[in-house]
C-alpha positions as a printed Julia matrix, in Angstrom:
296×3 Matrix{Float64}:
  36.38  162.38  155.75
  35.95  164.43  152.38
  32.42  162.96  152.6
  31.56  164.57  156.23
  33.5   167.64  155.4
  31.52  168.32  151.84
  28.0   167.56  153.72
  28.85  170.02  156.45
  29.32  172.36  154.35
  26.32  172.08  152.68
  24.31  172.9   155.93
  23.38  176.4   156.59
  24.16  177.31  160.28
  21.41  180.46  160.1
  18.85  177.77  158.57
  17.72  176.0   161.86
  17.04  179.13  163.78
  15.59  180.92  161.77
  12.78  178.08  161.45
  12.53  177.84  164.83
  11.95  181.66  164.88
   9.23  181.6   162.5
   7.63  178.76  163.8
   7.76  180.74  167.41
   6.13  183.14  165.85
   3.35  181.08  164.22
   2.73  179.52  167.51
   2.55  182.87  169.51
   0.33  184.35  166.62
  -2.3   181.42  166.68
  -2.21  181.73  170.67
  -3.08  185.54  170.93
  -5.45  184.94  168.12
  -7.14  182.19  170.16
  -6.86  184.34  173.29
  -8.79  187.2   171.36
 -11.34  184.89  170.71
 -11.47  183.59  174.22
 -11.52  187.17  175.65
 -14.55  188.16  173.34
 -16.59  185.46  173.7
 -16.12  186.69  177.72
 -16.88  189.9   176.69
 -19.62  190.35  174.12
 -22.2   189.51  176.85
 -21.22  193.01  178.31
 -21.01  194.81  174.96
 -24.47  193.8   174.15
 -25.76  194.92  177.48
 -23.83  198.36  176.91
 -25.66  198.26  172.91
 -29.06  197.34  174.83
 -28.87  200.38  177.24
 -28.69  202.52  174.34
 -31.3   201.64  172.04
 -34.63  202.78  172.32
 -37.89  200.48  173.93
 -39.05  199.68  169.97
 -35.61  198.02  168.76
 -34.68  195.72  171.85
 -36.52  192.79  170.23
 -36.35  193.56  166.52
 -36.68  190.5   163.94
 -33.59  189.94  163.11
 -31.91  191.08  166.0
 -28.97  193.71  166.07
 -26.41  194.77  168.36
 -27.0   198.96  167.54
 -30.48  200.34  167.34
 -31.75  202.71  165.02
 -30.61  205.44  167.42
 -28.5   206.11  170.59
 -30.92  207.14  173.65
 -28.24  208.53  176.04
 -31.56  209.49  178.1
 -32.13  205.75  179.38
 -29.35  206.22  182.19
 -31.25  209.42  183.41
 -34.53  207.64  183.14
 -33.05  204.5   184.97
 -32.86  207.02  188.03
 -36.22  208.64  187.79
 -38.48  205.31  187.93
 -36.61  204.21  191.56
 -34.28  205.91  193.78
 -31.61  204.09  191.91
 -28.9   206.79  193.39
 -29.78  205.88  197.0
 -29.27  202.09  196.18
 -25.94  202.74  194.48
 -24.92  204.85  197.93
 -26.09  202.09  200.42
 -24.3   199.6   198.36
 -21.19  201.61  198.44
 -21.43  202.61  202.21
 -22.33  198.6   202.84
 -19.3   197.2   200.85
 -16.92  199.91  201.68
 -17.35  199.05  205.22
 -17.6   195.54  205.14
 -14.29  195.4   203.42
 -12.6   197.94  205.55
 -13.46  195.1   208.65
 -12.73  192.13  206.58
  -9.2   193.66  205.68
  -8.46  194.72  209.27
  -9.25  191.18  210.85
  -7.91  189.02  208.09
  -4.53  190.84  208.46
  -4.45  190.65  212.45
  -5.56  187.28  212.36
  -3.16  186.32  209.29
  -0.57  187.34  210.78
  -1.19  185.48  214.27
  -1.74  182.38  212.15
   2.38  183.11  210.47
   4.79  184.69  212.7
   3.57  184.41  216.56
   4.08  181.09  218.1
   1.51  179.49  220.43
  -0.32  176.37  221.41
  -2.59  175.03  219.05
  -1.72  177.61  216.34
  -2.14  175.04  213.93
  -5.24  173.23  214.93
  -7.13  176.22  215.44
  -6.05  177.49  211.97
  -7.11  174.18  210.57
 -10.51  174.38  212.0
 -10.71  177.99  210.98
 -10.45  177.17  207.24
 -12.85  174.37  207.94
 -15.45  176.86  207.65
 -14.87  177.3   204.17
 -16.36  173.64  203.62
 -19.7   175.41  204.77
 -22.28  176.93  202.0
 -23.06  180.66  203.25
 -26.63  179.53  201.93
 -26.68  177.11  204.67
 -25.87  179.73  207.54
 -28.52  182.39  206.25
 -31.29  180.88  208.79
 -29.16  180.76  211.66
 -27.86  183.99  211.21
 -31.3   185.62  210.32
 -31.97  184.58  213.88
 -29.16  185.79  215.66
 -29.41  189.38  214.02
 -33.16  188.8   215.34
 -31.96  188.56  218.78
 -29.91  191.16  218.69
 -32.2   193.56  217.22
 -30.52  194.21  213.97
 -33.22  193.2   211.42
 -33.43  195.93  208.52
 -30.17  197.75  209.49
 -26.76  198.26  208.28
 -25.07  196.41  210.77
 -26.8   193.32  209.6
 -25.8   193.8   205.64
 -22.26  194.46  206.92
 -20.82  192.51  209.9
 -22.15  188.85  209.65
 -19.62  188.22  206.55
 -17.07  190.43  207.75
 -15.02  187.73  208.93
 -14.2   185.08  206.41
 -11.63  182.36  206.6
 -10.18  183.14  203.08
  -8.81  186.42  203.65
  -6.53  185.3   207.05
  -5.47  182.35  204.68
  -4.86  185.0   202.05
  -2.62  186.89  204.23
  -0.9   184.02  206.28
   0.42  182.66  203.34
   2.14  185.7   202.3
   3.54  185.97  205.5
   4.85  183.17  205.56
   7.03  184.03  202.53
   8.64  186.99  204.32
  11.89  186.09  205.68
  12.01  185.6   209.56
  15.4   187.77  209.69
  13.19  190.62  209.18
  11.17  190.2   212.64
  14.97  189.46  214.31
  16.19  192.59  212.7
  13.45  194.36  214.13
  13.37  192.74  217.15
  17.09  193.45  217.77
  16.69  197.04  217.05
  14.15  197.03  219.85
  10.74  196.73  218.57
   7.75  194.53  219.71
   5.3   192.14  217.9
   2.72  194.98  217.54
   5.74  197.42  215.99
   7.13  195.38  214.0
   3.59  194.26  212.5
   2.48  197.77  211.93
   6.1   198.92  210.72
   7.56  195.88  208.55
   4.59  193.32  207.8
   1.89  195.7   206.98
   3.73  197.96  204.36
   5.06  194.51  202.46
   1.05  193.05  202.63
  -0.41  195.79  200.82
  -0.48  193.54  197.12
  -2.37  190.99  199.22
  -4.36  193.52  200.92
  -5.49  195.01  197.73
  -6.42  191.51  196.11
  -8.46  190.96  199.41
 -10.37  194.41  199.34
 -11.33  193.71  195.77
 -12.8   190.04  196.33
 -14.55  191.63  199.62
 -15.54  194.65  197.84
 -17.3   192.65  195.0
 -18.7   190.2   197.21
 -20.7   192.49  199.23
 -21.84  194.48  195.92
 -23.36  191.48  194.23
 -24.52  190.07  197.53
 -28.45  189.19  196.74
 -29.65  186.79  198.74
 -28.64  187.96  202.39
 -30.08  191.69  201.71
 -33.42  190.02  200.49
 -33.62  187.89  203.84
 -32.28  190.59  206.11
 -33.78  193.87  204.39
 -37.7   195.04  205.14
 -37.57  198.58  203.67
 -36.06  198.5   200.41
 -35.83  201.88  199.19
 -33.79  203.1   202.42
 -31.72  200.19  202.9
 -31.82  198.34  199.69
 -28.24  197.5   197.81
 -27.82  197.34  194.34
 -29.11  193.79  193.57
 -32.53  194.58  195.1
 -32.72  197.93  193.5
 -32.31  195.53  190.27
 -35.04  193.77  191.03
 -37.31  195.98  192.15
 -36.68  197.6   189.06
 -37.21  194.9   187.21
 -40.7   194.61  189.02
 -41.52  197.7   187.93
 -40.16  197.96  184.35
 -40.14  194.5   183.29
 -41.16  195.46  179.63
 -38.15  198.27  179.5
 -35.06  196.11  178.93
 -33.18  199.06  177.94
 -33.6   201.15  181.03
 -32.77  197.42  183.06
 -29.72  197.23  181.22
 -28.94  201.11  181.62
 -29.59  200.16  185.27
 -26.85  197.28  185.37
 -24.37  199.26  183.21
 -24.43  202.05  185.92
 -24.25  199.35  188.82
 -21.14  197.92  187.17
 -19.22  200.95  187.32
 -18.01  200.92  191.26
 -16.33  197.96  190.91
 -14.57  198.54  187.7
 -12.98  201.81  189.05
 -12.1   199.73  191.91
 -10.34  197.43  189.67
  -8.54  199.99  187.82
  -7.05  201.88  190.8
  -6.14  198.62  192.42
  -4.85  196.6   189.03
  -1.39  196.97  189.76
  -1.11  195.16  193.1
  -3.45  192.51  191.73
  -1.16  190.7   189.97
   1.71  190.83  192.59
  -0.88  190.16  195.08
  -2.36  186.96  193.76
   1.35  185.54  193.13
   2.74  186.19  196.5
  -0.53  184.81  198.5
   0.08  181.67  196.82
   3.32  180.98  197.96
   4.39  179.7   200.96
   3.24  176.76  203.52
   5.39  176.32  206.23
């Protein structure tokens, strides 16, 4: 008994917790360092693009390569607008992406509400068939979609750039998954207050779905903004109705050796999406989390 007591007295009760705290801090520090290295790996191409956009033409392919040139040429961004009607490409891209995003979000919210809150025969079967369209690559649909646009007389028009891709199963799925997490008691309370399905949707469900709508809006805007194959097929007059990817292609065709100007145009093309992410960042994480829950 004496030996047990003396041995217990020799143990410092604070030593073990302090050791655990120190090891925890080391693990956190190592984790932060690894995350910073991974982030630097992903950001390094963007840093190089911005640095190249500010270089003189003679410093782009220097040996050995350098990150920054001998001088900072802010005029490269002004020249990017003079060689081609780049401002027109930006306006066209913003118009197409904004219009397509608005239609996509509206249709997704309505269909997601119908698939999650309304009771009708064959609802789950129709939703599964609707969701199965995600397995079809969009590239496969280019030729049939072009034939349809040709039949409508929409070739080389803005509606051909917007309408075909404004209805996606992914948007309906995200909104449906969010609405499944909303308690049924909210519908019952609204019904007791005399609200019908339409009023319940606009007064109760739609305000709750704002984070999910923000996520869907970002996904949709980026998809429209970066779309290249479909505009390349459907647009004939690039200078009048070309979007940013087509504009960059034309820019590269005329100024293939001026890589600093190409990089300046690429940096400019990133700004709308960066601004959108900054404006909606507080809704993105919440929307992604809530959209992934539910499964009734």
